[in-house]
Each structure stands twice: as C-alpha cells, then as structure tokens.
Amino acid sequence: MLTAIVGINWGDEGKGRMVDLLSSDYDIICRYQGGNNAGHTVVNEKGMFILNLLPSGILRDTTVNVMGNGMVIDIEHLVGEMKKLTDKGISITPENLKISEKAIICMPYHKMQDIMEEERLADKKFGSTRRGIAPVYADKYMKKGIRMGDLLEDRDKLAEKVRDIVKWKNITVTGYGHEPVNADEMIAWLDTYGSVVKPFVTDVTTYLTEAVRAGKRVMFEAQLGALRDIEFGIYPYTSSSTTLAGYATVGAGIPGFKLTNTIGIMKAYSTCVGEGPFTAEMFGEEAEKLRAAGGEYGAATGRPRRVGPFDVPASRYGVEVQGADSIALTKLDVLSYLDKIPVCVAYDVDGEITTKFPIGDRLNRAKPVIEYLDGFGDVSKCRKYDDLPQAAKNYISYLEKAVGCRIEYVSVGADREEYVKID
Ligand code: GDP
Ligand code: MG
C-alpha cells in the first residue's frame, strides 16, 4: 500500500492533521519535497506540535519516518526541531528517522540569498518564506548542492567542496553588495549540526525498497498544495519544488514503485500565504471574520493568511493535477458562523464564464463568480455522516460534484478524533 497525501489548494489545507490521523494505518511516512518553509500543525494526546521538516509520523510510536532525496534540509533548523520534540518526550532515533543521503543541505548562504533577493525585489517580491528554499533548489539543479551524504564522507573532501562552492556563491553574494561568505564558517556550521544529524543519514532507497517488498505500508506526505507546484502552480508565485503526488515515489527514493492511491486534502474555503493571483480573495470585515474563525495565521511564519470562499475552478484543477482518488475536506466547522456560504463557482475571464483554471495573465484578469449555499451551523460535534445537518451534506455533495471527486473524510476540528468518515 503506497498512499500519497497531497494538498489540493495553495497549502495549509490541514495535511499534517490528516497524516497524523491516517498514519495509524501505515508503517512508514515519507516527506518527499520542500524544506522548512512548510508548517504542519498536529494536535493529539501528546500536545500541539508544529512540524517544518520532520514527517508527521514522528509523533507516533510505531511509525518509521523518512526524509527523502526530494527535500532540502536546513540542518540547523532540523536540530532545533528535533530538540523541541525530544524535550516533550518524543523519541527520535535512527530506527524511527531516516534521512536520505541524496537530500540537499540548505546552507546559511541560501537563506541569506533568499533575503537579499526579496529585498532587492522590494514591492515586486514573491512573498518568499525567506528560508532559502528557492536558492537551494536552484543550486541543486546547478549541481552545486551539498548532499546529506557528504557529511558521511572524508572531512577534507567535504571542506574542499564547500570552499569551491562558496567561491562560486560569492560571485552572487558580492553582486548584491554583501560581504562575501566565509567558507570556514560554513564548514564549522556543517561540523556542528552535521554531527547531530549524521547518525540518521542513510541509503533510504534500499531501506524503502526492502520495506515495500516486505509488504510495509508507506504514506507520502506532501508539503504545500497543487497551486504551489513549480510546474503546474501559479508560477512564478509557486514553491520551488514539485508538490504533486506524481513526484511522491521519486522524491521519497523509490521511483520504480507506483502509488496505490492518492488522497487530496481540500479546505472548505480558500487560504493563501504570500503573493500571487488569488481570484476569490475576500477583503475587509468579511475576510477578518473568516480569518479569525479559521485561525488563519501561517504555521511557519505567523503571517496572516489571505482568505476567500471555496474556489471551484482552482480546486477542480488541483484535484486533476494531483490525480486524487478521494478527498479529505477540512475545516468545515470554521464555516459554521455563516448564514449563507459564498462559493466561487466559476471565473469570469474577459467576459467568458469558465470553470477551467486559467494560467498566465488570463488568471490575473479572472474575476470570481460567487453563488451562495445555505449555512449549516455547528458541525464540530458531528462524528458520523448522519450527524451532519442536511445543509452541510448539501455543501459536501455540491463540492464533490464541482471538483469531480469523492469526499471520503470531513474534518470538523483540529483534534485527531474530530472528523467524519463517509463510506
Ligand atoms: P498543513 O500545512 O496542510 O499541514 O496545514 P496547517 O497545519 O498549516 O494549517 C491547518 C490548520 O488548521 C492547523 O492549525 C490545524 O490544527 C487546523 N485544522 C486542521 N483541520 C482542522 C479542522 O477540521 N477544523 C479546524 N477548526 N481546524 C483544523
Ligand atoms: Mg501549513
């Protein structure tokens, strides 16, 4: 059983929460892309946790967690994240955490480059999380990356590699008018944090291949959502990695295996962090109410999220590019304060009404077509489909038809048990 859990929207759909719930049926959880620009919030009997790099399965005692080759890893951040969890009594050992030797290390100069570029862009900025993600992926494809496996090699070789790369990087850094990066400091940084993470670095491909052949169940946990995918998202306002289910086995380390199924996590309304077209965006008091009801402040950055009604064209597109077999609809309870629920049912692009998600400048010109569905009141106590008010059932079946995919789970609260399974 190889299952991908992916975002249908712009991210923050509640993937961490659903992975935490569903991971009891899986032996291994893999993160396969992105870095610490993600923030997955998990609330369970052990407390509340925000995970940036570690797979959400780390909070379960029996689950093995993999950080795949598709990831970019700031090892200083990772060491801090591990410490926060171990301080709360979570055990992290080479038995339950395995980091791919092929994953790329996100270096302090990547963060610095990210910040310098956002500042250079000023009012044209992308809304980067400033964690170095775009620069480190760029370096990966320039073949100037330092891999986790390099930490296991001969130290002199690593030091030489760092010196060569830093020399090259300084062409860029000084171009921004910044002091050059000091290679010795980078080597010392790698020594300090590398020594902590080294025991976890391993040949993940061999481990996963043997595990799958032995019948282990594997879940692939994505970060961000379809609309942030580097190729299929709202480029250039995307992340720098592939957020799609199609990349799950590649980024985790077992490209030869096929997924059994994909569960898309879709939010009952829309949110978006950062810049870029967000067609159905709400403003003013209407937005404030939804933001407050949903607690829509970024888990990684604390930034207020942009909010809007459920967006049919964007979500339908998300379902298609993810190839979702079923959907978990999250945060339905957040809409309980509304008498009438706005839904963006289509876009008006230059006078043409369409449910097809446009790209490029056509997306910038799209205007939302809003219709209203009946409000349904409090659903937070519902645990079975029959507990749901008829109007909530109508909202769910409306969304199912609109996006063309079955809704299998409805989440009505942040806690592990606050959900409804629809058979
Ligand atoms: P992720 O990045 O997709 O994992 O999502 P985030 O963790 O960034 O954002 C989702 C937020 O909503 C978190 O604070 C969750 O605890 C919370 N959450 C998840 N599902 C629900 C739900 O069904 N209802 C409510 N009220 N909160 C939820
Ligand atoms: Mg998030």
XYZ file of C-alpha atoms and ligand atoms in Angstrom:
452
model
C 0.000 0.000 0.000
C 1.601 3.261 -1.183
C -0.561 6.299 -0.447
C 0.162 9.941 -1.187
C -1.427 12.665 0.937
C -1.283 15.894 -1.001
C -2.690 19.424 -0.997
C -5.408 20.353 -3.487
C -5.206 24.117 -2.917
C -2.493 26.652 -2.002
C -1.214 24.743 1.024
C -2.259 24.788 4.688
C -5.219 22.562 3.906
C -4.607 20.518 7.053
C -2.335 17.865 5.562
C -0.393 17.424 8.820
C -3.625 16.868 10.696
C -4.852 14.255 8.206
C -1.492 12.499 8.018
C -1.483 12.320 11.804
C -4.954 10.756 11.733
C -4.382 8.315 8.881
C -0.809 7.363 9.768
C -2.040 4.715 12.224
C -2.672 2.510 9.168
C 0.868 2.965 7.827
C 4.294 1.687 8.825
C 6.373 4.399 7.149
C 5.752 8.108 6.499
C 7.913 9.929 3.924
C 8.346 13.609 3.224
C 9.403 13.868 -0.407
C 9.835 17.540 -1.273
C 10.300 21.021 0.161
C 12.053 22.148 3.298
C 11.315 24.088 6.449
C 9.112 26.562 4.608
C 6.262 24.178 5.480
C 4.349 24.245 8.716
C 2.246 21.223 9.575
C 0.255 21.555 12.771
C -0.665 18.416 14.638
C -2.773 18.277 17.777
C -3.055 14.969 19.605
C -2.916 13.464 23.082
C 0.782 14.379 23.358
C 0.145 18.084 22.795
C 0.329 20.551 19.935
C 3.244 20.349 17.523
C 4.335 22.373 14.531
C 6.485 20.348 12.188
C 8.509 22.025 9.463
C 10.868 19.306 8.285
C 10.061 16.126 10.146
C 7.333 13.854 8.759
C 4.165 13.974 10.856
C 4.530 10.273 11.696
C 7.310 11.184 14.124
C 4.568 11.678 16.725
C 3.515 8.031 16.539
C 5.495 5.435 18.426
C 5.471 2.702 15.817
C 5.968 4.693 12.622
C 9.269 4.991 10.747
C 9.837 8.410 9.183
C 11.754 9.139 6.028
C 13.074 12.429 4.705
C 13.551 11.794 1.015
C 16.009 12.921 -1.638
C 13.498 15.461 -2.984
C 13.829 17.505 0.205
C 16.124 20.417 1.013
C 17.193 20.340 4.649
C 18.434 23.180 6.827
C 20.272 21.027 9.361
C 20.422 23.797 11.970
C 16.626 24.057 11.814
C 16.305 20.277 11.884
C 18.416 20.000 15.028
C 16.210 22.655 16.694
C 13.021 20.906 15.604
C 14.271 17.551 16.892
C 15.185 19.122 20.225
C 11.742 20.678 20.645
C 10.176 17.238 20.193
C 12.614 15.310 22.362
C 12.088 17.936 25.109
C 8.403 16.982 25.018
C 9.247 13.321 25.391
C 9.083 12.248 21.730
C 11.782 9.728 20.956
C 13.826 10.244 17.785
C 16.363 7.580 16.903
C 17.984 6.222 13.723
C 15.338 3.499 13.951
C 12.385 5.881 13.537
C 14.009 8.632 11.449
C 15.904 8.023 8.228
C 17.297 10.868 6.144
C 18.249 10.318 2.521
C 21.930 10.677 1.725
C 20.784 12.337 -1.504
C 18.772 15.135 0.128
C 20.348 18.550 -0.310
C 21.505 20.679 2.624
C 20.036 24.166 2.784
C 23.023 26.302 3.798
C 23.048 29.626 5.693
C 24.015 31.386 2.451
C 20.830 30.127 0.807
C 18.781 31.846 3.467
C 20.898 34.959 3.057
C 20.453 34.908 -0.731
C 16.697 34.493 -0.338
C 16.512 37.554 1.924
C 18.807 39.661 -0.290
C 16.710 38.844 -3.354
C 13.366 39.614 -1.660
C 14.813 42.919 -0.515
C 16.144 43.702 -3.975
C 12.690 42.989 -5.421
C 11.102 45.355 -2.859
C 7.465 45.876 -3.909
C 7.789 43.170 -6.569
C 8.694 40.495 -4.033
C 7.343 36.932 -4.282
C 6.414 36.618 -0.649
C 9.126 34.048 -0.029
C 9.283 32.490 3.443
C 12.961 33.561 3.412
C 14.127 30.117 4.388
C 16.457 29.762 1.412
C 14.270 27.333 -0.497
C 14.437 28.862 -3.993
C 18.243 29.398 -3.872
C 18.943 25.882 -2.585
C 16.782 24.240 -5.264
C 18.441 26.461 -7.877
C 21.851 25.265 -6.651
C 20.662 21.648 -6.720
C 19.936 21.981 -10.427
C 23.192 23.899 -10.954
C 24.847 20.820 -9.418
C 26.314 22.967 -6.653
C 24.413 21.277 -3.847
C 25.907 19.738 -0.731
C 24.168 16.468 -0.009
C 23.411 14.939 3.365
C 25.628 12.014 2.328
C 28.592 14.397 2.028
C 28.530 14.609 5.821
C 29.498 10.941 5.935
C 32.437 11.316 3.548
C 36.010 12.306 4.271
C 36.029 15.646 6.059
C 38.847 17.144 3.977
C 36.941 16.328 0.806
C 33.822 17.986 2.191
C 35.808 21.063 3.238
C 37.292 21.336 -0.241
C 33.876 21.008 -1.831
C 32.475 23.727 0.440
C 35.370 26.040 -0.407
C 34.823 25.562 -4.141
C 31.092 26.170 -3.882
C 31.476 29.186 -1.601
C 33.899 30.747 -4.073
C 31.252 30.388 -6.774
C 28.448 31.571 -4.486
C 30.379 34.711 -3.612
C 30.117 35.893 -7.216
C 26.393 36.240 -6.492
C 26.650 37.403 -2.902
C 29.054 40.244 -3.623
C 26.921 41.168 -6.632
C 24.234 42.122 -4.103
C 26.813 44.354 -2.404
C 27.038 41.953 0.529
C 30.156 40.770 2.392
C 31.444 37.502 0.926
C 30.535 34.258 2.681
C 33.316 32.837 4.835
C 33.975 29.213 3.837
C 35.470 28.300 7.227
C 32.292 29.428 8.948
C 30.267 27.234 6.605
C 32.494 24.244 7.328
C 32.176 24.875 11.070
C 28.378 25.111 10.677
C 28.350 21.767 8.857
C 30.526 20.237 11.587
C 28.301 21.489 14.397
C 24.894 20.450 13.062
C 26.169 17.646 10.830
C 27.483 15.771 13.830
C 23.961 15.652 15.322
C 22.123 14.551 12.158
C 24.783 12.203 10.737
C 23.536 9.068 12.529
C 20.183 9.437 10.740
C 21.626 9.714 7.220
C 21.275 6.506 5.267
C 20.502 4.802 1.974
C 16.768 5.400 2.061
C 16.195 3.774 -1.332
C 17.426 0.387 -0.154
C 15.510 0.704 3.095
C 12.226 1.624 1.367
C 12.614 -0.932 -1.425
C 13.027 -3.745 1.074
C 10.205 -2.411 3.206
C 7.746 -2.213 0.296
C 8.709 -5.694 -0.888
C 8.083 -6.965 2.628
C 4.555 -5.566 2.436
C 5.037 -2.472 4.585
C 2.501 0.307 4.089
C 4.007 3.628 3.073
C 2.481 7.083 3.157
C 3.950 10.046 1.285
C 3.320 13.384 2.958
C 3.404 16.414 0.698
C 4.066 19.981 1.657
C 2.112 22.929 0.201
C -0.541 22.349 -2.457
C -1.152 21.820 -6.165
C -1.329 25.535 -6.906
C 2.181 25.999 -5.487
C 3.724 23.314 -7.669
C 6.732 24.658 -9.555
C 5.369 23.479 -12.906
C 1.595 23.313 -12.569
C 1.038 26.018 -9.986
C 0.696 29.797 -10.243
C 4.265 30.242 -11.487
C 6.284 32.265 -10.511
C 4.316 32.549 -7.254
C 4.965 28.903 -6.573
C 7.281 26.986 -4.363
C 10.477 25.689 -5.929
C 9.661 22.001 -5.685
C 7.113 19.575 -7.058
C 4.174 19.331 -4.689
C 2.348 16.740 -6.777
C 1.540 13.125 -5.999
C 3.239 12.217 -9.273
C 6.592 13.055 -7.672
C 5.997 11.190 -4.406
C 7.875 7.978 -5.126
C 10.647 9.879 -6.951
C 11.235 12.387 -4.159
C 10.992 9.746 -1.459
C 13.577 7.496 -3.061
C 11.704 4.672 -4.799
C 10.976 5.929 -8.317
C 10.327 2.417 -9.621
C 7.234 1.898 -7.489
C 3.709 3.056 -8.272
C 1.269 4.684 -5.893
C -1.745 2.660 -4.818
C -3.847 5.758 -4.174
C -3.805 9.498 -3.635
C -5.834 11.330 -1.015
C -6.248 15.023 -1.728
C -6.610 17.383 1.228
C -9.017 20.147 0.326
C -10.118 23.014 2.533
C -13.801 24.002 2.864
C -12.752 27.578 1.958
C -9.619 29.135 0.475
C -6.442 30.464 2.035
C -3.171 31.561 0.540
C 0.079 32.771 2.083
C 2.226 35.209 0.176
C 1.870 36.971 -3.137
C 0.289 35.954 -6.428
C -3.149 35.761 -8.028
C -5.858 34.642 -5.591
C -9.004 35.196 -7.594
C -11.679 34.755 -4.956
C -9.897 36.789 -2.267
C -12.088 38.448 0.368
C -11.227 41.754 1.969
C -12.344 43.896 4.883
C -14.646 42.686 7.590
C -15.809 39.618 5.684
C -12.176 38.465 5.420
C -11.362 39.312 9.039
C -14.231 37.141 10.264
C -13.171 34.127 8.223
C -9.500 34.593 9.165
C -10.393 34.746 12.835
C -12.809 31.788 12.635
C -10.195 29.630 10.910
C -7.181 30.888 12.874
C -5.541 31.632 9.541
C -2.080 32.703 10.536
C 0.893 30.873 8.968
C 2.316 27.980 11.000
C 5.855 28.577 9.670
C 5.874 32.379 9.629
C 2.902 33.672 11.681
C 1.836 35.812 8.709
C -1.929 36.420 8.353
C -3.160 34.246 5.516
C -5.198 35.682 2.663
C -8.674 34.157 2.735
C -11.585 33.576 0.386
C -14.555 31.304 -0.295
C -14.159 27.798 -1.699
C -12.813 28.158 -5.238
C -14.260 25.631 -7.714
C -12.016 26.261 -10.767
C -8.815 26.201 -8.668
C -9.841 23.143 -6.621
C -11.048 21.190 -9.660
C -7.688 21.853 -11.281
C -5.944 20.809 -8.060
C -7.852 17.517 -7.994
C -6.923 16.852 -11.615
C -3.192 17.566 -11.389
C -2.942 15.577 -8.163
C -4.877 12.668 -9.656
C -6.767 12.427 -6.365
C -8.748 9.218 -5.849
C -10.609 10.644 -2.880
C -10.690 13.785 -0.795
C -10.470 14.789 2.821
C -12.417 18.030 3.218
C -11.010 20.009 6.137
C -12.122 22.835 8.412
C -15.816 22.523 7.610
C -16.552 23.623 11.207
C -14.956 27.010 10.501
C -17.885 27.970 8.255
C -20.468 27.403 10.988
C -20.817 31.143 11.731
C -22.155 31.897 8.243
C -25.877 32.020 7.380
C -25.082 31.967 3.691
C -21.838 30.453 2.476
C -20.223 32.115 -0.531
C -18.655 29.798 -3.116
C -16.630 30.880 -6.131
C -18.349 28.640 -8.680
C -16.581 29.901 -11.811
C -14.294 32.620 -13.148
C -15.185 35.423 -15.482
C -12.212 35.828 -17.822
C -12.683 38.685 -20.275
C -16.442 38.103 -20.204
C -16.217 34.326 -20.649
C -17.587 32.305 -17.725
C -15.403 29.259 -17.142
C -14.624 26.596 -14.562
C -11.340 25.807 -16.305
C -8.421 27.187 -14.302
C -6.563 29.707 -16.458
C -2.807 30.240 -16.431
C -0.584 33.239 -17.002
C -2.094 36.657 -17.486
C -5.592 35.244 -18.056
C -5.504 34.191 -14.396
C -4.586 37.739 -13.365
C -7.644 39.017 -15.247
C -10.041 36.404 -13.824
C -12.883 37.650 -11.631
C -14.796 35.385 -9.258
C -18.401 34.366 -9.921
C -19.941 33.944 -6.477
C -23.015 31.952 -5.513
C -24.362 31.286 -2.032
C -25.184 27.970 -0.389
C -27.149 27.586 2.830
C -25.254 27.803 6.102
C -25.346 24.737 8.347
C -24.491 25.859 11.881
C -22.274 23.952 14.304
C -20.834 20.720 12.913
C -17.919 20.410 15.320
C -19.584 17.655 17.371
C -20.505 15.503 14.359
C -18.682 12.166 14.183
C -20.876 10.281 11.713
C -22.270 11.294 8.347
C -25.816 11.095 9.721
C -24.912 13.572 12.488
C -24.343 16.270 9.862
C -27.164 18.760 9.213
C -28.756 18.434 5.773
C -27.304 21.784 4.672
C -23.783 20.527 5.480
C -24.472 17.356 3.483
C -25.616 19.562 0.619
C -22.430 21.637 0.832
C -20.316 18.457 0.740
C -22.149 16.929 -2.210
C -22.046 20.252 -4.054
C -18.250 20.338 -3.717
C -17.930 16.672 -4.724
C -19.783 17.304 -7.958
C -17.993 20.583 -8.628
C -14.488 19.120 -8.338
C -15.356 15.667 -9.679
C -14.038 13.600 -6.796
C -15.463 11.656 -3.873
C -15.140 13.185 -0.398
C -14.116 10.383 1.938
C -13.310 12.313 5.108
C -14.686 15.518 6.546
C -12.618 17.176 9.249
C -14.604 19.250 11.739
C -11.853 20.173 14.205
C -8.099 20.199 14.698
C -8.011 17.277 17.143
C -7.217 13.813 15.894
C -10.732 12.424 16.518
C -12.720 15.393 15.197
C -13.733 14.008 11.823
C -16.427 12.178 9.914
C -15.690 9.253 7.591
C -18.092 8.888 4.689
C -18.388 5.265 3.475
P -0.870 21.900 6.511
O 0.267 22.795 6.164
O -1.655 21.486 5.311
O -0.488 20.726 7.357
O -1.884 22.778 7.382
P -1.519 23.772 8.595
O -1.191 22.955 9.785
O -0.542 24.788 8.159
O -2.893 24.544 8.771
C -4.053 23.889 9.159
C -4.529 24.480 10.498
O -5.886 24.151 10.712
C -3.804 23.928 11.708
O -3.746 24.931 12.684
C -4.692 22.776 12.162
O -4.568 22.478 13.549
C -6.044 23.316 11.847
N -7.025 22.322 11.438
C -6.858 21.245 10.650
N -8.045 20.660 10.383
C -8.987 21.398 11.004
C -10.413 21.329 11.086
O -11.057 20.469 10.511
N -11.036 22.318 11.812
C -10.367 23.300 12.440
N -11.061 24.203 13.118
N -9.017 23.387 12.392
C -8.348 22.467 11.682
Mg 0.978 24.670 6.630
